Amino acid sequence: MGLDRAASIDDLRLRAKKRIPRFAFDLVDGGAENERNLRRNCEAFEEVELSPRYMVDVSEINTQTILFDQTFAAPFGMAPIGMLNAFWPDADLTLARLCKAQNIPYVASSAASTTLEDLAEAAEDNGWFQLYVSSNADVTEGLIGRAEVAGYTKLVVTADVPAAGKRDRDIRNQLSVPFRFTPEVVAQCMLNPRWALTSLRHGTPNVANYADLLQSATSYADVQKTLITPSFTWDDLKRLRARWKGKLLVKGILHPKDAEICADLGCDGIVVSNHGGRQVAFGPPTIKALPAIVDAVAGRMLLILDSGIRRGADILRAKALGADFSFAGRAFAFGVGAGGQPGAERAFEILQLELIRALGQLGAPNFEDVGPCHLSRVQ
Ligand code: FNR
């Protein structure tokens, strides 16, 4: 199937699944434990109904959105994804360049397989930096300092990893750090020669921002300690707020009280996110968590939503319920996995064209005007 016959993000996912060895596909596609949250994120969007309004002139549709005085072409951007080059070689740079070319935000993960400096160069002023707070304060400060020098002005601090998620697929696939070429992995690679050859050319991906630090890591526990910490608290966030002079957002907020504390501490925004269902299986889908958060903090800071965006209409649903903007993670990853750069472009195009069509059908020519009035009152 050619990329032009991929009608949806789900089609791109299926195409990626055919081209990528199972262990690498599962690394991105999988979720926590029995993957309840992964499924519920998408199902919950479908439960939000919007009521189209007719006899409105929709001959011109405007999806432009202004965030922090910068105008973007669409109301969605790329969420941070770690180790994405293991999914498809050069995925990080491909997506950073795509976001710049299409004029949408690109959030560089601190666990990316490309350095934050190279990603800043590729995404230019559309690049934001996502920070995992390390159990080693020097590591955290090192990343912040590098992000400043590289020119990032937006810092997205991820809050939802007090412990690493338990992902059953990765355990079954025996993914290990450092990476081991087990006979099963070799067999899977042989079934996907294009992936294997391209990967060989690019070399084994690593967590590039920490490459030196992780050289001596012999276990996953070592890696975890470097990347994240179980003791990240509001006091640390207060210090980060004082330290970072640019815009600061907190990612992974699900509780209205946590949203209120972020606003009280002077954060510029939050990302209502459950990490795409990768951290816990028992929590709420983000679109269900959103209304209480909107009630608590609307108007005090920027509200972004992610987790489960697969359709342009999902971005409208989030806006109708009070999110200013959305991020998509896997939607872009599936695109690049389905076909490299053209696949990434197709993922953007699918979401954007679905969004434009849905705005026309909703009778809302300006994305900015979508709001609670568009929610269906039909019970
Ligand atoms: C992520 N996510 C993530 N978040 C983050 O803050 N830092 C990171 O390094 C990563 N890494 C990561 C890897 C992979 C493989 C996935 C799928 C996700 C979470 C990501 O930013 C975002 O919250 C979700 O991807 C959103 O859900 P969807 O759009 O993938 O359903």
XYZ file of C-alpha atoms and ligand atoms in Angstrom:
410
model
C 0.000 0.000 0.000
C 1.435 3.412 -1.023
C 1.515 6.221 1.498
C -1.165 8.102 -0.443
C -3.497 5.161 0.236
C -2.949 5.507 3.993
C -6.227 7.198 4.899
C -5.716 7.464 8.635
C -3.145 7.375 11.413
C -4.298 3.793 12.070
C -3.360 2.918 8.470
C 0.110 4.397 9.050
C 0.398 2.325 12.218
C -0.366 -0.889 10.322
C 2.142 0.005 7.628
C 4.802 0.721 10.267
C 4.021 -2.596 11.968
C 4.835 -4.435 8.742
C 8.201 -2.669 8.290
C 9.586 -2.758 11.829
C 10.764 -5.721 13.932
C 8.315 -6.544 16.659
C 10.546 -5.592 19.616
C 11.075 -2.087 18.163
C 7.452 -1.625 17.113
C 6.217 -2.661 20.573
C 8.598 -0.203 22.214
C 6.506 2.662 20.770
C 3.116 1.037 20.284
C 2.860 -0.525 23.744
C 1.420 0.787 26.993
C 1.543 0.062 30.711
C 0.555 -3.386 31.982
C -2.636 -4.638 30.272
C -2.746 -1.421 28.193
C -6.138 -0.388 29.502
C -5.185 3.286 29.497
C -3.711 3.063 26.026
C -7.075 1.804 24.739
C -9.201 4.074 26.937
C -7.336 7.202 25.779
C -8.650 6.656 22.248
C -12.075 5.262 23.185
C -12.793 8.211 25.494
C -12.285 10.666 22.624
C -14.963 8.840 20.652
C -17.412 9.350 23.502
C -17.143 13.165 23.192
C -19.756 14.272 20.662
C -19.811 17.637 18.928
C -22.936 19.114 17.312
C -22.406 20.541 13.828
C -23.908 23.979 13.167
C -24.971 24.741 9.586
C -25.547 27.798 7.390
C -22.188 29.208 8.429
C -19.718 30.378 5.763
C -16.816 27.953 6.026
C -15.170 28.719 2.697
C -12.060 29.899 4.578
C -10.807 27.749 7.439
C -8.189 29.117 9.824
C -6.179 26.703 11.984
C -3.526 29.208 13.056
C -2.856 29.296 16.773
C -0.771 31.707 18.812
C 1.191 30.315 21.767
C 3.421 32.621 23.805
C 3.331 35.274 21.034
C 4.440 32.800 18.334
C 2.039 31.961 15.518
C 1.806 28.279 14.563
C 0.111 26.883 11.455
C -1.915 24.273 13.323
C -3.210 23.721 16.877
C -1.120 20.604 17.466
C 2.535 19.737 17.864
C 4.868 16.804 18.371
C 5.084 15.385 21.906
C 8.520 14.360 23.251
C 9.453 10.754 22.494
C 12.602 9.103 23.810
C 14.766 6.654 21.835
C 12.698 7.074 18.679
C 15.591 6.224 16.354
C 15.169 2.628 17.544
C 11.746 2.692 15.891
C 12.991 4.151 12.635
C 16.526 5.414 11.955
C 16.856 9.191 12.039
C 13.246 9.579 13.222
C 14.199 12.385 15.640
C 15.753 14.699 13.074
C 13.117 13.832 10.469
C 10.342 14.925 12.837
C 12.163 18.003 14.128
C 12.609 19.178 10.520
C 8.994 18.326 9.681
C 7.731 20.460 12.582
C 9.838 23.409 11.461
C 8.715 23.016 7.837
C 5.035 22.767 8.789
C 5.390 25.436 11.476
C 4.223 23.485 14.510
C 6.012 22.969 17.860
C 8.484 20.097 18.268
C 9.260 18.990 21.815
C 12.715 17.407 22.038
C 12.818 14.638 24.648
C 15.697 14.647 27.098
C 15.771 10.863 26.414
C 15.926 11.402 22.634
C 18.351 9.411 20.535
C 19.703 12.675 19.084
C 21.381 15.408 21.125
C 19.314 18.390 22.200
C 21.787 20.637 20.345
C 21.228 18.849 17.004
C 17.467 18.893 17.542
C 17.547 22.629 18.352
C 19.338 23.236 15.083
C 16.756 21.207 13.143
C 13.606 22.564 14.822
C 14.964 26.148 15.115
C 12.530 28.427 16.988
C 9.828 25.708 16.907
C 11.867 23.529 19.278
C 10.872 23.154 22.932
C 12.905 21.081 25.404
C 11.419 18.385 27.652
C 13.241 17.718 30.904
C 13.299 14.594 33.024
C 14.484 15.510 36.509
C 17.387 13.208 37.409
C 18.200 11.797 40.844
C 21.551 13.541 40.310
C 21.084 17.337 40.569
C 24.218 17.946 38.461
C 22.729 15.946 35.604
C 19.520 18.008 35.710
C 21.437 21.287 35.864
C 23.697 20.113 33.024
C 20.710 19.540 30.764
C 19.107 22.870 31.658
C 22.346 24.724 30.993
C 22.793 22.989 27.635
C 19.176 23.724 26.682
C 19.727 27.417 27.429
C 22.904 27.559 25.358
C 21.190 25.693 22.499
C 18.562 28.448 22.422
C 15.441 26.724 23.759
C 13.027 29.165 25.396
C 10.331 26.671 26.475
C 11.036 24.002 29.068
C 8.543 21.162 29.518
C 9.176 19.402 32.829
C 7.749 15.887 32.920
C 6.111 15.051 36.243
C 4.572 11.646 35.654
C 7.586 9.354 36.052
C 8.155 8.919 39.804
C 8.802 5.320 38.725
C 9.320 3.876 35.267
C 6.188 2.395 33.712
C 5.850 -1.386 33.634
C 5.359 -2.317 30.018
C 4.511 -5.963 29.603
C 5.380 -6.094 25.903
C 8.936 -4.891 26.582
C 9.346 -7.554 29.262
C 8.075 -10.280 26.928
C 10.446 -9.005 24.228
C 13.282 -9.126 26.793
C 14.370 -5.576 26.020
C 17.459 -4.854 28.024
C 19.926 -2.078 28.718
C 22.592 -2.207 27.401
C 20.822 -3.550 24.326
C 21.450 -7.253 23.612
C 21.138 -8.933 20.225
C 19.335 -12.100 21.323
C 18.683 -14.808 18.687
C 15.026 -13.712 18.644
C 15.976 -10.081 17.976
C 18.293 -11.185 15.156
C 15.487 -13.317 13.661
C 13.055 -10.368 13.808
C 15.636 -8.121 12.129
C 16.082 -10.643 9.310
C 12.357 -10.527 8.661
C 12.606 -6.734 8.235
C 15.724 -6.284 6.060
C 15.071 -2.659 5.110
C 14.815 -1.638 8.773
C 17.868 -3.755 9.642
C 20.049 -2.351 6.858
C 19.052 1.267 7.516
C 19.621 0.744 11.238
C 23.029 -0.795 10.598
C 24.010 2.253 8.547
C 22.959 4.605 11.362
C 24.427 2.572 14.252
C 22.793 1.419 17.497
C 20.683 4.254 18.919
C 21.458 5.498 22.417
C 20.053 8.084 24.834
C 22.218 10.722 23.214
C 22.044 13.503 25.832
C 23.410 11.153 28.481
C 25.735 9.089 26.256
C 28.863 9.689 28.365
C 27.087 9.159 31.668
C 25.479 5.922 30.557
C 28.644 4.351 29.183
C 29.271 2.697 32.529
C 25.644 1.644 33.100
C 25.306 -2.102 33.401
C 21.648 -2.354 34.382
C 18.327 -0.733 33.695
C 18.326 0.480 37.325
C 21.517 2.487 36.625
C 19.911 4.095 33.592
C 16.744 4.905 35.491
C 18.662 6.624 38.277
C 20.374 8.867 35.750
C 17.205 9.710 33.862
C 14.507 10.035 36.531
C 13.995 10.317 40.266
C 11.339 9.071 42.695
C 11.858 12.140 44.884
C 10.874 15.018 42.558
C 8.624 17.308 44.645
C 6.881 20.688 44.444
C 9.907 22.274 46.149
C 12.065 21.099 43.251
C 9.559 22.538 40.802
C 9.690 25.842 42.686
C 13.476 25.854 42.265
C 13.176 25.009 38.572
C 10.706 27.862 38.143
C 13.210 30.271 39.706
C 16.091 28.812 37.650
C 14.493 28.794 34.157
C 13.988 32.265 32.759
C 11.903 31.182 29.751
C 8.426 29.658 29.641
C 7.971 26.660 31.889
C 5.319 23.979 31.430
C 4.640 20.848 33.476
C 3.723 17.681 31.591
C 1.741 14.785 32.998
C -0.872 16.601 35.071
C -4.141 14.713 35.686
C -5.468 16.100 38.980
C -7.083 19.571 39.267
C -5.272 20.247 42.561
C -1.891 19.598 40.895
C -2.926 21.947 38.089
C -3.746 24.635 40.676
C -0.352 24.256 42.361
C 1.381 24.601 38.965
C -0.525 27.859 38.385
C 0.238 29.100 41.922
C 3.957 28.412 41.381
C 3.968 30.584 38.274
C 4.130 27.910 35.590
C 3.187 29.127 32.130
C 1.312 26.004 31.142
C 0.577 22.357 31.754
C 0.245 19.348 29.524
C -2.714 17.235 30.627
C -1.175 13.883 29.789
C -0.938 10.295 30.960
C 2.207 9.691 28.903
C 0.129 8.014 26.199
C -0.946 5.277 28.632
C 2.671 4.181 29.191
C 2.975 4.935 32.895
C -0.080 3.470 34.630
C -3.037 1.372 33.497
C -5.417 2.550 36.241
C -5.669 6.293 35.580
C -8.191 8.374 33.676
C -8.015 9.033 29.956
C -6.839 12.620 29.578
C -9.954 13.848 27.775
C -11.947 12.715 30.848
C -9.521 14.389 33.259
C -9.627 17.676 31.330
C -12.982 19.242 32.394
C -12.158 19.326 36.132
C -8.745 20.826 35.332
C -10.364 23.463 33.115
C -12.770 24.328 35.954
C -9.811 24.715 38.317
C -7.327 26.748 36.252
C -8.774 27.958 32.921
C -7.389 31.374 32.012
C -4.441 31.140 34.425
C -2.031 29.340 32.083
C -1.820 27.511 28.771
C -3.619 24.156 28.711
C -2.260 21.533 26.336
C -3.627 17.993 26.078
C -2.088 14.792 24.784
C -2.563 11.009 24.912
C -4.738 9.282 22.349
C -4.895 11.876 19.543
C -5.396 9.845 16.352
C -7.888 12.021 14.442
C -8.125 15.708 13.571
C -11.527 15.705 15.286
C -9.845 14.666 18.571
C -8.065 18.040 18.549
C -11.468 19.736 18.184
C -12.927 17.636 20.995
C -10.071 18.702 23.273
C -10.586 22.361 22.311
C -14.341 22.150 22.883
C -13.618 20.864 26.398
C -11.150 23.663 27.139
C -7.654 22.647 25.920
C -5.928 25.427 23.991
C -3.650 23.072 22.068
C -2.838 19.372 21.622
C 0.252 17.233 21.219
C 0.455 13.949 19.344
C 3.180 11.388 19.992
C 2.562 8.047 18.321
C 0.658 9.608 15.383
C 3.930 11.183 14.192
C 5.992 8.131 15.149
C 3.730 5.831 13.110
C 4.134 8.192 10.151
C 7.923 8.087 10.203
C 7.833 4.315 10.782
C 5.464 3.893 7.833
C 7.689 5.731 5.389
C 10.537 7.878 6.720
C 10.249 11.552 5.824
C 7.321 11.156 3.370
C 5.546 9.076 6.026
C 6.073 11.804 8.623
C 4.699 14.364 6.170
C 1.698 12.101 5.538
C 0.981 11.894 9.288
C 0.925 15.687 9.542
C -1.198 15.963 6.412
C -3.749 13.410 7.641
C -4.241 15.173 10.984
C -4.322 18.642 9.450
C -6.724 17.756 6.599
C -9.020 15.881 8.983
C -8.980 18.903 11.263
C -9.789 21.343 8.445
C -12.601 19.132 7.183
C -14.022 18.714 10.695
C -13.929 22.486 11.303
C -15.955 22.987 8.106
C -18.436 20.326 9.097
C -18.718 21.731 12.606
C -19.501 25.195 11.195
C -16.458 26.711 12.920
C -14.188 28.439 10.362
C -11.752 29.574 13.079
C -10.225 26.921 15.320
C -9.899 29.580 18.024
C -13.705 29.884 18.203
C -14.320 26.210 19.024
C -15.597 25.886 22.573
C -18.212 24.388 24.887
C -20.987 25.705 22.608
C -19.978 22.986 20.139
C -20.447 20.119 22.605
C -23.485 17.997 21.869
C -26.312 18.463 24.350
C -27.872 15.193 23.197
C -27.712 12.641 26.002
C 6.720 8.883 25.186
N 6.425 9.976 25.987
C 7.429 10.695 26.565
N 7.137 11.783 27.350
C 8.128 12.526 27.889
O 7.838 13.507 28.573
N 9.434 12.209 27.652
C 9.802 11.138 26.906
O 10.981 10.873 26.697
C 8.773 10.319 26.375
N 9.072 9.192 25.681
C 8.080 8.479 25.065
C 8.404 7.373 24.296
C 7.412 6.710 23.613
C 7.776 5.524 22.765
C 6.073 7.142 23.678
C 4.977 6.479 22.882
C 5.744 8.212 24.473
C 5.026 10.430 26.126
C 4.687 11.406 25.005
O 5.349 12.618 25.181
C 3.176 11.713 24.958
O 2.725 12.084 26.223
C 2.363 10.531 24.431
O 3.021 9.910 23.351
C 0.996 11.012 23.989
O 0.184 9.942 23.630
P -0.023 9.452 22.122
O -0.212 10.679 21.278
O 1.193 8.690 21.768
O -1.229 8.602 22.225
